[in-house]
PDB file of N, CA and C in Angstrom:
ATOM      1  N   MET U  25    -132.602 -63.468  44.553  1.00 80.00           N
ATOM      2  CA  MET U  25    -132.226 -64.235  43.395  1.00 80.00           C
ATOM      3  C   MET U  25    -132.034 -65.682  43.823  1.00 80.00           C
ATOM      4  N   THR U  26    -132.541 -66.595  43.067  1.00 85.00           N
ATOM      5  CA  THR U  26    -132.392 -68.013  43.362  1.00 85.00           C
ATOM      6  C   THR U  26    -131.318 -68.615  42.470  1.00 85.00           C
ATOM      7  N   LEU U  27    -130.361 -69.309  43.078  1.00 83.00           N
ATOM      8  CA  LEU U  27    -129.339 -70.017  42.322  1.00 83.00           C
ATOM      9  C   LEU U  27    -129.735 -71.490  42.227  1.00 83.00           C
ATOM     10  N   HIS U  28    -129.478 -72.074  41.091  1.00 89.00           N
ATOM     11  CA  HIS U  28    -129.800 -73.475  40.853  1.00 89.00           C
ATOM     12  C   HIS U  28    -128.518 -74.233  40.534  1.00 89.00           C
ATOM     13  N   PRO U  29    -128.495 -75.555  40.745  1.00 90.00           N
ATOM     14  CA  PRO U  29    -127.310 -76.337  40.397  1.00 90.00           C
ATOM     15  C   PRO U  29    -126.907 -76.067  38.943  1.00 90.00           C
ATOM     16  N   GLY U  30    -125.621 -75.807  38.745  1.00 92.00           N
ATOM     17  CA  GLY U  30    -125.120 -75.516  37.406  1.00 92.00           C
ATOM     18  C   GLY U  30    -125.042 -74.046  37.083  1.00 92.00           C
ATOM     19  N   ASP U  31    -125.681 -73.178  37.886  1.00 91.00           N
ATOM     20  CA  ASP U  31    -125.581 -71.736  37.664  1.00 91.00           C
ATOM     21  C   ASP U  31    -124.137 -71.294  37.870  1.00 91.00           C
ATOM     22  N   VAL U  32    -123.751 -70.259  37.161  1.00 89.00           N
ATOM     23  CA  VAL U  32    -122.402 -69.715  37.261  1.00 89.00           C
ATOM     24  C   VAL U  32    -122.486 -68.328  37.870  1.00 89.00           C
ATOM     25  N   THR U  33    -121.628 -68.045  38.829  1.00 82.00           N
ATOM     26  CA  THR U  33    -121.535 -66.693  39.372  1.00 82.00           C
ATOM     27  C   THR U  33    -120.178 -66.133  38.967  1.00 82.00           C
ATOM     28  N   ALA U  34    -120.145 -64.851  38.674  1.00 81.00           N
ATOM     29  CA  ALA U  34    -118.903 -64.200  38.279  1.00 81.00           C
ATOM     30  C   ALA U  34    -118.677 -63.005  39.180  1.00 81.00           C
ATOM     31  N   THR U  35    -117.424 -62.775  39.535  1.00 73.00           N
ATOM     32  CA  THR U  35    -117.102 -61.631  40.377  1.00 73.00           C
ATOM     33  C   THR U  35    -116.308 -60.629  39.561  1.00 73.00           C
ATOM     34  N   GLY U  36    -116.368 -59.418  39.959  1.00 76.00           N
ATOM     35  CA  GLY U  36    -115.602 -58.363  39.311  1.00 76.00           C
ATOM     36  C   GLY U  36    -114.673 -57.724  40.327  1.00 76.00           C
ATOM     37  N   THR U  37    -113.975 -56.721  39.908  1.00 74.00           N
ATOM     38  CA  THR U  37    -113.058 -56.012  40.792  1.00 74.00           C
ATOM     39  C   THR U  37    -113.626 -54.631  41.085  1.00 74.00           C
ATOM     40  N   PRO U  38    -113.846 -54.315  42.360  1.00 75.00           N
ATOM     41  CA  PRO U  38    -114.362 -52.989  42.691  1.00 75.00           C
ATOM     42  C   PRO U  38    -113.367 -51.891  42.314  1.00 75.00           C
ATOM     43  N   ALA U  39    -113.873 -50.717  42.070  1.00 80.00           N
ATOM     44  CA  ALA U  39    -113.021 -49.569  41.735  1.00 80.00           C
ATOM     45  C   ALA U  39    -111.986 -49.349  42.835  1.00 80.00           C
ATOM     46  N   GLY U  40    -110.775 -49.028  42.423  1.00 81.00           N
ATOM     47  CA  GLY U  40    -109.724 -48.728  43.382  1.00 81.00           C
ATOM     48  C   GLY U  40    -108.878 -49.912  43.809  1.00 81.00           C
ATOM     49  N   VAL U  41    -109.258 -51.108  43.377  1.00 80.00           N
ATOM     50  CA  VAL U  41    -108.484 -52.289  43.743  1.00 80.00           C
ATOM     51  C   VAL U  41    -107.328 -52.443  42.763  1.00 80.00           C
ATOM     52  N   GLY U  42    -106.138 -52.631  43.280  1.00 79.00           N
ATOM     53  CA  GLY U  42    -104.952 -52.763  42.445  1.00 79.00           C
ATOM     54  C   GLY U  42    -104.766 -54.196  41.967  1.00 79.00           C
ATOM     55  N   PRO U  43    -103.670 -54.440  41.250  1.00 80.00           N
ATOM     56  CA  PRO U  43    -103.395 -55.777  40.722  1.00 80.00           C
ATOM     57  C   PRO U  43    -103.087 -56.770  41.838  1.00 80.00           C
ATOM     58  N   LEU U  44    -103.312 -58.035  41.558  1.00 83.00           N
ATOM     59  CA  LEU U  44    -102.973 -59.085  42.509  1.00 83.00           C
ATOM     60  C   LEU U  44    -101.474 -59.330  42.478  1.00 83.00           C
ATOM     61  N   SER U  45    -100.936 -59.780  43.600  1.00 86.00           N
ATOM     62  CA  SER U  45     -99.510 -60.057  43.715  1.00 86.00           C
ATOM     63  C   SER U  45     -99.295 -61.445  44.288  1.00 86.00           C
ATOM     64  N   ASP U  46     -98.112 -61.980  44.057  1.00 91.00           N
ATOM     65  CA  ASP U  46     -97.746 -63.279  44.600  1.00 91.00           C
ATOM     66  C   ASP U  46     -97.998 -63.300  46.104  1.00 91.00           C
ATOM     67  N   GLY U  47     -98.676 -64.330  46.572  1.00 94.00           N
ATOM     68  CA  GLY U  47     -98.958 -64.466  47.996  1.00 94.00           C
ATOM     69  C   GLY U  47    -100.304 -63.910  48.421  1.00 94.00           C
ATOM     70  N   ASP U  48    -100.979 -63.127  47.556  1.00 93.00           N
ATOM     71  CA  ASP U  48    -102.315 -62.621  47.880  1.00 93.00           C
ATOM     72  C   ASP U  48    -103.307 -63.782  47.950  1.00 93.00           C
ATOM     73  N   ARG U  49    -104.434 -63.549  48.592  1.00 93.00           N
ATOM     74  CA  ARG U  49    -105.510 -64.531  48.642  1.00 93.00           C
ATOM     75  C   ARG U  49    -106.792 -63.864  48.162  1.00 93.00           C
ATOM     76  N   VAL U  50    -107.545 -64.564  47.329  1.00 87.00           N
ATOM     77  CA  VAL U  50    -108.832 -64.078  46.837  1.00 87.00           C
ATOM     78  C   VAL U  50    -109.913 -64.907  47.524  1.00 87.00           C
ATOM     79  N   VAL U  51    -110.870 -64.224  48.149  1.00 89.00           N
ATOM     80  CA  VAL U  51    -111.930 -64.915  48.880  1.00 89.00           C
ATOM     81  C   VAL U  51    -113.277 -64.459  48.339  1.00 89.00           C
ATOM     82  N   VAL U  52    -114.108 -65.437  47.975  1.00 86.00           N
ATOM     83  CA  VAL U  52    -115.473 -65.156  47.529  1.00 86.00           C
ATOM     84  C   VAL U  52    -116.397 -65.953  48.437  1.00 86.00           C
ATOM     85  N   GLU U  53    -117.370 -65.271  49.031  1.00 89.00           N
ATOM     86  CA  GLU U  53    -118.285 -65.952  49.941  1.00 89.00           C
ATOM     87  C   GLU U  53    -119.714 -65.549  49.614  1.00 89.00           C
ATOM     88  N   ILE U  54    -120.570 -66.547  49.501  1.00 85.00           N
ATOM     89  CA  ILE U  54    -121.997 -66.315  49.255  1.00 85.00           C
ATOM     90  C   ILE U  54    -122.763 -66.932  50.414  1.00 85.00           C
ATOM     91  N   GLU U  55    -123.542 -66.095  51.101  1.00 87.00           N
ATOM     92  CA  GLU U  55    -124.328 -66.574  52.239  1.00 87.00           C
ATOM     93  C   GLU U  55    -125.113 -67.818  51.890  1.00 87.00           C
ATOM     94  N   LYS U  56    -125.131 -68.751  52.800  1.00 85.00           N
ATOM     95  CA  LYS U  56    -125.902 -69.996  52.693  1.00 85.00           C
ATOM     96  C   LYS U  56    -125.417 -70.929  51.588  1.00 85.00           C
ATOM     97  N   ILE U  57    -124.350 -70.550  50.884  1.00 85.00           N
ATOM     98  CA  ILE U  57    -123.822 -71.419  49.826  1.00 85.00           C
ATOM     99  C   ILE U  57    -122.419 -71.887  50.172  1.00 85.00           C
ATOM    100  N   GLY U  58    -121.544 -70.958  50.472  1.00 91.00           N
ATOM    101  CA  GLY U  58    -120.192 -71.355  50.828  1.00 91.00           C
ATOM    102  C   GLY U  58    -119.162 -70.296  50.540  1.00 91.00           C
ATOM    103  N   ARG U  59    -117.928 -70.717  50.725  1.00 95.00           N
ATOM    104  CA  ARG U  59    -116.787 -69.808  50.614  1.00 95.00           C
ATOM    105  C   ARG U  59    -115.736 -70.463  49.730  1.00 95.00           C
ATOM    106  N   LEU U  60    -115.133 -69.676  48.844  1.00 91.00           N
ATOM    107  CA  LEU U  60    -114.058 -70.126  47.980  1.00 91.00           C
ATOM    108  C   LEU U  60    -112.862 -69.230  48.251  1.00 91.00           C
ATOM    109  N   GLU U  61    -111.735 -69.832  48.582  1.00 95.00           N
ATOM    110  CA  GLU U  61    -110.517 -69.068  48.867  1.00 95.00           C
ATOM    111  C   GLU U  61    -109.394 -69.631  48.006  1.00 95.00           C
ATOM    112  N   VAL U  62    -108.741 -68.747  47.258  1.00 93.00           N
ATOM    113  CA  VAL U  62    -107.697 -69.157  46.326  1.00 93.00           C
ATOM    114  C   VAL U  62    -106.451 -68.306  46.561  1.00 93.00           C
ATOM    115  N   GLY U  63    -105.307 -68.965  46.619  1.00 94.00           N
ATOM    116  CA  GLY U  63    -104.045 -68.258  46.766  1.00 94.00           C
ATOM    117  C   GLY U  63    -103.485 -67.874  45.401  1.00 94.00           C
ATOM    118  N   VAL U  64    -102.791 -66.752  45.341  1.00 92.00           N
ATOM    119  CA  VAL U  64    -102.172 -66.289  44.103  1.00 92.00           C
ATOM    120  C   VAL U  64    -100.713 -66.744  44.092  1.00 92.00           C
ATOM    121  N   ASP U  65    -100.345 -67.480  43.046  1.00 93.00           N
ATOM    122  CA  ASP U  65     -98.972 -67.956  42.874  1.00 93.00           C
ATOM    123  C   ASP U  65     -98.387 -67.229  41.675  1.00 93.00           C
ATOM    124  N   GLY U  66     -97.529 -66.275  41.928  1.00 87.00           N
ATOM    125  CA  GLY U  66     -96.962 -65.472  40.850  1.00 87.00           C
ATOM    126  C   GLY U  66     -95.623 -65.981  40.363  1.00 87.00           C
ATOM    127  N   SER U  67     -95.257 -67.202  40.735  1.00 88.00           N
ATOM    128  CA  SER U  67     -93.927 -67.707  40.386  1.00 88.00           C
ATOM    129  C   SER U  67     -93.720 -67.867  38.881  1.00 88.00           C
ATOM    130  N   ARG U  68     -94.796 -68.013  38.124  1.00 87.00           N
ATOM    131  CA  ARG U  68     -94.658 -68.160  36.666  1.00 87.00           C
ATOM    132  C   ARG U  68     -95.325 -67.012  35.917  1.00 87.00           C
ATOM    133  N   ALA U  69     -95.580 -65.922  36.604  1.00 84.00           N
ATOM    134  CA  ALA U  69     -96.262 -64.782  35.995  1.00 84.00           C
ATOM    135  C   ALA U  69     -95.363 -64.077  34.981  1.00 84.00           C
ATOM    136  N   THR U  70     -95.988 -63.552  33.937  1.00 84.00           N
ATOM    137  CA  THR U  70     -95.273 -62.748  32.945  1.00 84.00           C
ATOM    138  C   THR U  70     -95.340 -61.289  33.376  1.00 84.00           C
ATOM    139  N   PRO U  71     -94.205 -60.621  33.530  1.00 83.00           N
ATOM    140  CA  PRO U  71     -94.242 -59.199  33.923  1.00 83.00           C
ATOM    141  C   PRO U  71     -95.102 -58.390  32.950  1.00 83.00           C
ATOM    142  N   TYR U  72     -95.838 -57.446  33.476  1.00 79.00           N
ATOM    143  CA  TYR U  72     -96.775 -56.671  32.666  1.00 79.00           C
ATOM    144  C   TYR U  72     -96.147 -56.087  31.409  1.00 79.00           C
ATOM    145  N   PRO U  73     -94.976 -55.453  31.492  1.00 83.00           N
ATOM    146  CA  PRO U  73     -94.394 -54.871  30.265  1.00 83.00           C
ATOM    147  C   PRO U  73     -94.055 -55.911  29.201  1.00 83.00           C
ATOM    148  N   SER U  74     -93.932 -57.169  29.576  1.00 85.00           N
ATOM    149  CA  SER U  74     -93.586 -58.227  28.617  1.00 85.00           C
ATOM    150  C   SER U  74     -94.804 -58.906  28.003  1.00 85.00           C
ATOM    151  N   ARG U  75     -95.998 -58.542  28.440  1.00 82.00           N
ATOM    152  CA  ARG U  75     -97.215 -59.196  27.937  1.00 82.00           C
ATOM    153  C   ARG U  75     -97.527 -58.740  26.518  1.00 82.00           C
ATOM    154  N   PRO U  76     -98.051 -59.659  25.694  1.00 85.00           N
ATOM    155  CA  PRO U  76     -98.441 -59.283  24.326  1.00 85.00           C
ATOM    156  C   PRO U  76     -99.461 -58.128  24.349  1.00 85.00           C
ATOM    157  N   GLY U  77     -99.291 -57.202  23.465  1.00 82.00           N
ATOM    158  CA  GLY U  77    -100.232 -56.091  23.347  1.00 82.00           C
ATOM    159  C   GLY U  77     -99.949 -54.930  24.276  1.00 82.00           C
ATOM    160  N   HIS U  78     -98.958 -55.083  25.169  1.00 73.00           N
ATOM    161  CA  HIS U  78     -98.648 -53.982  26.087  1.00 73.00           C
ATOM    162  C   HIS U  78     -97.991 -52.841  25.310  1.00 73.00           C
ATOM    163  N   SER U  79     -98.560 -51.660  25.473  1.00 70.00           N
ATOM    164  CA  SER U  79     -98.015 -50.475  24.810  1.00 70.00           C
ATOM    165  C   SER U  79     -96.813 -49.962  25.586  1.00 70.00           C
ATOM    166  N   ARG U  80     -95.747 -49.693  24.909  1.00 63.00           N
ATOM    167  CA  ARG U  80     -94.529 -49.212  25.578  1.00 63.00           C
ATOM    168  C   ARG U  80     -94.434 -47.688  25.505  1.00 63.00           C
ATOM    169  N   ASP U  81     -95.523 -47.014  25.168  1.00 59.00           N
ATOM    170  CA  ASP U  81     -95.512 -45.543  25.047  1.00 59.00           C
ATOM    171  C   ASP U  81     -95.439 -44.883  26.388  1.00 59.00           C
TER     172      ASP U  81
END
């Protein structure tokens, strides 16, 4: 597959991977293109049970 300037790549989560937590790091690397590494900052995260639409059943 050839990538061109302006193309967008999207990543998904493989089966079995749990939720991200404060302090985790997400790394995406594409050969011959580069590496993107992002830290997870959960200091302002909304707890899951408090999120809109969360079922309390």
